[in-house]
Amino acid sequence: MRRIAPILLAILTLCTACHKKHVLADKPDNLIKHDKMVEILTESYMAEAFIYAMQDSLPTEELTQSLYKDIFNRHGITKDQFIQSVDYYSSDKELFQKMLDEISENIMRQRNSSNIPDSLFNRSLEDVLQRNRMEDDSTTSDSIQPVPGIDI
């Protein structure tokens, strides 16, 4: 994960730098506040790094959905609200670069910390998957199977 976070940030920075969107996106009514958005994006990057690290061991699509659902539920936001907020913030190159710098600092601080309070990774994967199973009536009880030999 230590090598993946800077790579993800570099890729996102390149994508936003190459993006030729000169007009700021319309500010959505339900815009996520700057500080909260930085926190959510930090957790998203950490989740993506975790998913990348576990891609050979766990079902990636299901893991991705469960982790993002957990992030959105904990922050009281919807997927659409997240997407609209990302679109808005990324339309302002300087503001988004500032956010990326803050995210990078958060990741470095959390990586160097041995005590991360209420972090996404302090909970086990089973806890996240189990909670999402209980919240999602459309998920059958046997659709998420533990992977033998993986203790997260």
JSON list of C-alpha atoms in Angstrom, two decimals:
[
{"chain": "A", "resi": 1, "resn": "MET", "atom": "CA", "xyz": [0.00, 0.00, 0.00]},
{"chain": "A", "resi": 2, "resn": "ARG", "atom": "CA", "xyz": [2.92, 2.33, 0.65]},
{"chain": "A", "resi": 3, "resn": "ARG", "atom": "CA", "xyz": [3.88, 2.24, -3.00]},
{"chain": "A", "resi": 4, "resn": "ILE", "atom": "CA", "xyz": [0.36, 2.36, -4.38]},
{"chain": "A", "resi": 5, "resn": "ALA", "atom": "CA", "xyz": [-0.97, 5.55, -2.77]},
{"chain": "A", "resi": 6, "resn": "PRO", "atom": "CA", "xyz": [1.63, 7.85, -4.38]},
{"chain": "A", "resi": 7, "resn": "ILE", "atom": "CA", "xyz": [1.07, 6.12, -7.72]},
{"chain": "A", "resi": 8, "resn": "LEU", "atom": "CA", "xyz": [-2.70, 6.66, -7.49]},
{"chain": "A", "resi": 9, "resn": "LEU", "atom": "CA", "xyz": [-2.19, 10.31, -6.59]},
{"chain": "A", "resi": 10, "resn": "ALA", "atom": "CA", "xyz": [0.25, 10.78, -9.46]},
{"chain": "A", "resi": 11, "resn": "ILE", "atom": "CA", "xyz": [-2.18, 9.22, -11.94]},
{"chain": "A", "resi": 12, "resn": "LEU", "atom": "CA", "xyz": [-5.07, 11.37, -10.73]},
{"chain": "A", "resi": 13, "resn": "THR", "atom": "CA", "xyz": [-2.88, 14.47, -10.85]},
{"chain": "A", "resi": 14, "resn": "LEU", "atom": "CA", "xyz": [-1.86, 13.67, -14.43]},
{"chain": "A", "resi": 15, "resn": "CYS", "atom": "CA", "xyz": [-5.47, 13.07, -15.41]},
{"chain": "A", "resi": 16, "resn": "THR", "atom": "CA", "xyz": [-6.62, 16.36, -13.97]},
{"chain": "A", "resi": 17, "resn": "ALA", "atom": "CA", "xyz": [-3.64, 18.22, -15.44]},
{"chain": "A", "resi": 18, "resn": "CYS", "atom": "CA", "xyz": [-4.38, 16.85, -18.91]},
{"chain": "A", "resi": 19, "resn": "HIS", "atom": "CA", "xyz": [-8.11, 17.49, -18.61]},
{"chain": "A", "resi": 20, "resn": "LYS", "atom": "CA", "xyz": [-9.04, 20.48, -20.78]},
{"chain": "A", "resi": 21, "resn": "LYS", "atom": "CA", "xyz": [-12.10, 21.56, -18.87]},
{"chain": "A", "resi": 22, "resn": "HIS", "atom": "CA", "xyz": [-11.89, 25.36, -18.75]},
{"chain": "A", "resi": 23, "resn": "VAL", "atom": "CA", "xyz": [-15.36, 26.04, -17.43]},
{"chain": "A", "resi": 24, "resn": "LEU", "atom": "CA", "xyz": [-16.14, 25.44, -13.79]},
{"chain": "A", "resi": 25, "resn": "ALA", "atom": "CA", "xyz": [-18.87, 22.91, -13.25]},
{"chain": "A", "resi": 26, "resn": "ASP", "atom": "CA", "xyz": [-22.12, 24.17, -11.79]},
{"chain": "A", "resi": 27, "resn": "LYS", "atom": "CA", "xyz": [-22.05, 24.03, -8.02]},
{"chain": "A", "resi": 28, "resn": "PRO", "atom": "CA", "xyz": [-24.42, 21.22, -6.99]},
{"chain": "A", "resi": 29, "resn": "ASP", "atom": "CA", "xyz": [-27.01, 21.93, -4.31]},
{"chain": "A", "resi": 30, "resn": "ASN", "atom": "CA", "xyz": [-25.74, 19.02, -2.25]},
{"chain": "A", "resi": 31, "resn": "LEU", "atom": "CA", "xyz": [-22.02, 19.79, -2.60]},
{"chain": "A", "resi": 32, "resn": "ILE", "atom": "CA", "xyz": [-19.88, 18.00, -0.03]},
{"chain": "A", "resi": 33, "resn": "LYS", "atom": "CA", "xyz": [-17.86, 20.54, 1.97]},
{"chain": "A", "resi": 34, "resn": "HIS", "atom": "CA", "xyz": [-14.17, 20.80, 1.14]},
{"chain": "A", "resi": 35, "resn": "ASP", "atom": "CA", "xyz": [-12.80, 19.29, 4.38]},
{"chain": "A", "resi": 36, "resn": "LYS", "atom": "CA", "xyz": [-15.26, 16.41, 4.35]},
{"chain": "A", "resi": 37, "resn": "MET", "atom": "CA", "xyz": [-14.52, 15.76, 0.67]},
{"chain": "A", "resi": 38, "resn": "VAL", "atom": "CA", "xyz": [-10.79, 15.56, 1.42]},
{"chain": "A", "resi": 39, "resn": "GLU", "atom": "CA", "xyz": [-11.54, 13.04, 4.18]},
{"chain": "A", "resi": 40, "resn": "ILE", "atom": "CA", "xyz": [-13.78, 10.96, 1.89]},
{"chain": "A", "resi": 41, "resn": "LEU", "atom": "CA", "xyz": [-11.26, 11.02, -0.96]},
{"chain": "A", "resi": 42, "resn": "THR", "atom": "CA", "xyz": [-8.49, 10.01, 1.44]},
{"chain": "A", "resi": 43, "resn": "GLU", "atom": "CA", "xyz": [-10.52, 6.98, 2.48]},
{"chain": "A", "resi": 44, "resn": "SER", "atom": "CA", "xyz": [-11.34, 6.27, -1.16]},
{"chain": "A", "resi": 45, "resn": "TYR", "atom": "CA", "xyz": [-7.66, 6.22, -2.11]},
{"chain": "A", "resi": 46, "resn": "MET", "atom": "CA", "xyz": [-6.90, 3.94, 0.81]},
{"chain": "A", "resi": 47, "resn": "ALA", "atom": "CA", "xyz": [-9.77, 1.66, -0.22]},
{"chain": "A", "resi": 48, "resn": "GLU", "atom": "CA", "xyz": [-8.49, 1.58, -3.82]},
{"chain": "A", "resi": 49, "resn": "ALA", "atom": "CA", "xyz": [-5.00, 0.68, -2.62]},
{"chain": "A", "resi": 50, "resn": "PHE", "atom": "CA", "xyz": [-6.48, -2.10, -0.49]},
{"chain": "A", "resi": 51, "resn": "ILE", "atom": "CA", "xyz": [-8.56, -3.38, -3.41]},
{"chain": "A", "resi": 52, "resn": "TYR", "atom": "CA", "xyz": [-5.50, -3.36, -5.66]},
{"chain": "A", "resi": 53, "resn": "ALA", "atom": "CA", "xyz": [-3.48, -5.28, -3.08]},
{"chain": "A", "resi": 54, "resn": "MET", "atom": "CA", "xyz": [-6.24, -7.87, -2.66]},
{"chain": "A", "resi": 55, "resn": "GLN", "atom": "CA", "xyz": [-7.27, -8.22, -6.31]},
{"chain": "A", "resi": 56, "resn": "ASP", "atom": "CA", "xyz": [-5.87, -11.73, -6.65]},
{"chain": "A", "resi": 57, "resn": "SER", "atom": "CA", "xyz": [-7.39, -12.97, -3.39]},
{"chain": "A", "resi": 58, "resn": "LEU", "atom": "CA", "xyz": [-10.88, -11.46, -3.22]},
{"chain": "A", "resi": 59, "resn": "PRO", "atom": "CA", "xyz": [-13.72, -10.69, -5.63]},
{"chain": "A", "resi": 60, "resn": "THR", "atom": "CA", "xyz": [-12.75, -7.16, -6.66]},
{"chain": "A", "resi": 61, "resn": "GLU", "atom": "CA", "xyz": [-16.13, -5.83, -7.81]},
{"chain": "A", "resi": 62, "resn": "GLU", "atom": "CA", "xyz": [-17.91, -6.96, -4.66]},
{"chain": "A", "resi": 63, "resn": "LEU", "atom": "CA", "xyz": [-15.10, -5.66, -2.47]},
{"chain": "A", "resi": 64, "resn": "THR", "atom": "CA", "xyz": [-15.15, -2.29, -4.24]},
{"chain": "A", "resi": 65, "resn": "GLN", "atom": "CA", "xyz": [-18.91, -1.94, -3.85]},
{"chain": "A", "resi": 66, "resn": "SER", "atom": "CA", "xyz": [-18.79, -2.90, -0.18]},
{"chain": "A", "resi": 67, "resn": "LEU", "atom": "CA", "xyz": [-15.94, -0.54, 0.70]},
{"chain": "A", "resi": 68, "resn": "TYR", "atom": "CA", "xyz": [-17.46, 2.43, -1.11]},
{"chain": "A", "resi": 69, "resn": "LYS", "atom": "CA", "xyz": [-20.90, 1.72, 0.32]},
{"chain": "A", "resi": 70, "resn": "ASP", "atom": "CA", "xyz": [-19.32, 1.71, 3.78]},
{"chain": "A", "resi": 71, "resn": "ILE", "atom": "CA", "xyz": [-17.53, 5.01, 3.11]},
{"chain": "A", "resi": 72, "resn": "PHE", "atom": "CA", "xyz": [-20.70, 6.66, 1.78]},
{"chain": "A", "resi": 73, "resn": "ASN", "atom": "CA", "xyz": [-22.85, 5.36, 4.66]},
{"chain": "A", "resi": 74, "resn": "ARG", "atom": "CA", "xyz": [-20.39, 6.50, 7.34]},
{"chain": "A", "resi": 75, "resn": "HIS", "atom": "CA", "xyz": [-20.27, 10.00, 5.85]},
{"chain": "A", "resi": 76, "resn": "GLY", "atom": "CA", "xyz": [-24.01, 10.19, 5.17]},
{"chain": "A", "resi": 77, "resn": "ILE", "atom": "CA", "xyz": [-23.65, 10.82, 1.44]},
{"chain": "A", "resi": 78, "resn": "THR", "atom": "CA", "xyz": [-24.89, 9.19, -1.75]},
{"chain": "A", "resi": 79, "resn": "LYS", "atom": "CA", "xyz": [-22.92, 7.94, -4.73]},
{"chain": "A", "resi": 80, "resn": "ASP", "atom": "CA", "xyz": [-24.48, 10.68, -6.90]},
{"chain": "A", "resi": 81, "resn": "GLN", "atom": "CA", "xyz": [-23.57, 13.35, -4.37]},
{"chain": "A", "resi": 82, "resn": "PHE", "atom": "CA", "xyz": [-19.98, 12.05, -4.34]},
{"chain": "A", "resi": 83, "resn": "ILE", "atom": "CA", "xyz": [-19.74, 12.05, -8.15]},
{"chain": "A", "resi": 84, "resn": "GLN", "atom": "CA", "xyz": [-21.24, 15.54, -8.46]},
{"chain": "A", "resi": 85, "resn": "SER", "atom": "CA", "xyz": [-18.86, 16.87, -5.83]},
{"chain": "A", "resi": 86, "resn": "VAL", "atom": "CA", "xyz": [-15.82, 15.27, -7.51]},
{"chain": "A", "resi": 87, "resn": "ASP", "atom": "CA", "xyz": [-16.93, 16.78, -10.84]},
{"chain": "A", "resi": 88, "resn": "TYR", "atom": "CA", "xyz": [-17.31, 20.22, -9.25]},
{"chain": "A", "resi": 89, "resn": "TYR", "atom": "CA", "xyz": [-14.00, 20.23, -7.37]},
{"chain": "A", "resi": 90, "resn": "SER", "atom": "CA", "xyz": [-12.03, 18.73, -10.27]},
{"chain": "A", "resi": 91, "resn": "SER", "atom": "CA", "xyz": [-13.29, 21.45, -12.61]},
{"chain": "A", "resi": 92, "resn": "ASP", "atom": "CA", "xyz": [-11.16, 23.95, -10.66]},
{"chain": "A", "resi": 93, "resn": "LYS", "atom": "CA", "xyz": [-7.60, 22.82, -11.31]},
{"chain": "A", "resi": 94, "resn": "GLU", "atom": "CA", "xyz": [-5.98, 24.84, -8.51]},
{"chain": "A", "resi": 95, "resn": "LEU", "atom": "CA", "xyz": [-8.56, 23.89, -5.90]},
{"chain": "A", "resi": 96, "resn": "PHE", "atom": "CA", "xyz": [-8.39, 20.23, -6.85]},
{"chain": "A", "resi": 97, "resn": "GLN", "atom": "CA", "xyz": [-4.58, 20.26, -6.73]},
{"chain": "A", "resi": 98, "resn": "LYS", "atom": "CA", "xyz": [-4.82, 21.71, -3.22]},
{"chain": "A", "resi": 99, "resn": "MET", "atom": "CA", "xyz": [-7.20, 18.89, -2.30]},
{"chain": "A", "resi": 100, "resn": "LEU", "atom": "CA", "xyz": [-4.81, 16.31, -3.76]},
{"chain": "A", "resi": 101, "resn": "ASP", "atom": "CA", "xyz": [-1.98, 17.76, -1.69]},
{"chain": "A", "resi": 102, "resn": "GLU", "atom": "CA", "xyz": [-4.14, 17.51, 1.45]},
{"chain": "A", "resi": 103, "resn": "ILE", "atom": "CA", "xyz": [-5.08, 13.93, 0.57]},
{"chain": "A", "resi": 104, "resn": "SER", "atom": "CA", "xyz": [-1.44, 13.03, 0.07]},
{"chain": "A", "resi": 105, "resn": "GLU", "atom": "CA", "xyz": [-0.56, 14.53, 3.46]},
{"chain": "A", "resi": 106, "resn": "ASN", "atom": "CA", "xyz": [-3.40, 12.60, 5.10]},
{"chain": "A", "resi": 107, "resn": "ILE", "atom": "CA", "xyz": [-2.25, 9.33, 3.56]},
{"chain": "A", "resi": 108, "resn": "MET", "atom": "CA", "xyz": [1.35, 9.91, 4.62]},
{"chain": "A", "resi": 109, "resn": "ARG", "atom": "CA", "xyz": [0.27, 10.86, 8.14]},
{"chain": "A", "resi": 110, "resn": "GLN", "atom": "CA", "xyz": [-1.96, 7.78, 8.45]},
{"chain": "A", "resi": 111, "resn": "ARG", "atom": "CA", "xyz": [0.66, 5.51, 6.95]},
{"chain": "A", "resi": 112, "resn": "ASN", "atom": "CA", "xyz": [3.19, 6.68, 9.53]},
{"chain": "A", "resi": 113, "resn": "SER", "atom": "CA", "xyz": [0.73, 6.44, 12.40]},
{"chain": "A", "resi": 114, "resn": "SER", "atom": "CA", "xyz": [0.41, 3.20, 14.32]},
{"chain": "A", "resi": 115, "resn": "ASN", "atom": "CA", "xyz": [-2.84, 4.38, 15.89]},
{"chain": "A", "resi": 116, "resn": "ILE", "atom": "CA", "xyz": [-5.42, 5.40, 13.28]},
{"chain": "A", "resi": 117, "resn": "PRO", "atom": "CA", "xyz": [-8.72, 6.17, 15.04]},
{"chain": "A", "resi": 118, "resn": "ASP", "atom": "CA", "xyz": [-11.89, 5.04, 13.26]},
{"chain": "A", "resi": 119, "resn": "SER", "atom": "CA", "xyz": [-9.98, 4.31, 10.09]},
{"chain": "A", "resi": 120, "resn": "LEU", "atom": "CA", "xyz": [-11.42, 2.23, 7.32]},
{"chain": "A", "resi": 121, "resn": "PHE", "atom": "CA", "xyz": [-8.64, -0.28, 7.91]},
{"chain": "A", "resi": 122, "resn": "ASN", "atom": "CA", "xyz": [-9.14, -0.63, 11.66]},
{"chain": "A", "resi": 123, "resn": "ARG", "atom": "CA", "xyz": [-12.24, -2.64, 10.91]},
{"chain": "A", "resi": 124, "resn": "SER", "atom": "CA", "xyz": [-11.95, -6.06, 9.42]},
{"chain": "A", "resi": 125, "resn": "LEU", "atom": "CA", "xyz": [-13.10, -6.69, 5.88]},
{"chain": "A", "resi": 126, "resn": "GLU", "atom": "CA", "xyz": [-15.60, -9.17, 7.25]},
{"chain": "A", "resi": 127, "resn": "ASP", "atom": "CA", "xyz": [-17.17, -6.42, 9.38]},
{"chain": "A", "resi": 128, "resn": "VAL", "atom": "CA", "xyz": [-17.59, -4.17, 6.34]},
{"chain": "A", "resi": 129, "resn": "LEU", "atom": "CA", "xyz": [-19.02, -6.95, 4.19]},
{"chain": "A", "resi": 130, "resn": "GLN", "atom": "CA", "xyz": [-21.32, -8.18, 6.96]},
{"chain": "A", "resi": 131, "resn": "ARG", "atom": "CA", "xyz": [-22.70, -4.70, 7.68]},
{"chain": "A", "resi": 132, "resn": "ASN", "atom": "CA", "xyz": [-23.37, -4.11, 3.99]},
{"chain": "A", "resi": 133, "resn": "ARG", "atom": "CA", "xyz": [-25.08, -7.49, 3.73]},
{"chain": "A", "resi": 134, "resn": "MET", "atom": "CA", "xyz": [-27.44, -6.57, 6.55]},
{"chain": "A", "resi": 135, "resn": "GLU", "atom": "CA", "xyz": [-28.17, -3.11, 5.06]},
{"chain": "A", "resi": 136, "resn": "ASP", "atom": "CA", "xyz": [-28.79, -4.33, 1.52]},
{"chain": "A", "resi": 137, "resn": "ASP", "atom": "CA", "xyz": [-31.99, -6.36, 1.28]},
{"chain": "A", "resi": 138, "resn": "SER", "atom": "CA", "xyz": [-31.18, -7.30, -2.30]},
{"chain": "A", "resi": 139, "resn": "THR", "atom": "CA", "xyz": [-28.01, -9.16, -1.31]},
{"chain": "A", "resi": 140, "resn": "THR", "atom": "CA", "xyz": [-28.59, -12.80, -0.51]},
{"chain": "A", "resi": 141, "resn": "SER", "atom": "CA", "xyz": [-27.01, -14.22, 2.60]},
{"chain": "A", "resi": 142, "resn": "ASP", "atom": "CA", "xyz": [-24.82, -16.64, 0.68]},
{"chain": "A", "resi": 143, "resn": "SER", "atom": "CA", "xyz": [-23.60, -14.25, -2.04]},
{"chain": "A", "resi": 144, "resn": "ILE", "atom": "CA", "xyz": [-20.52, -13.14, -0.08]},
{"chain": "A", "resi": 145, "resn": "GLN", "atom": "CA", "xyz": [-18.28, -16.02, 0.81]},
{"chain": "A", "resi": 146, "resn": "PRO", "atom": "CA", "xyz": [-15.20, -15.71, 3.02]},
{"chain": "A", "resi": 147, "resn": "VAL", "atom": "CA", "xyz": [-11.94, -16.58, 1.34]},
{"chain": "A", "resi": 148, "resn": "PRO", "atom": "CA", "xyz": [-10.16, -19.43, 3.17]},
{"chain": "A", "resi": 149, "resn": "GLY", "atom": "CA", "xyz": [-6.75, -18.47, 4.47]},
{"chain": "A", "resi": 150, "resn": "ILE", "atom": "CA", "xyz": [-7.39, -14.71, 4.28]},
{"chain": "A", "resi": 151, "resn": "ASP", "atom": "CA", "xyz": [-7.66, -13.05, 7.68]},
{"chain": "A", "resi": 152, "resn": "ILE", "atom": "CA", "xyz": [-8.08, -9.32, 7.29]}
]
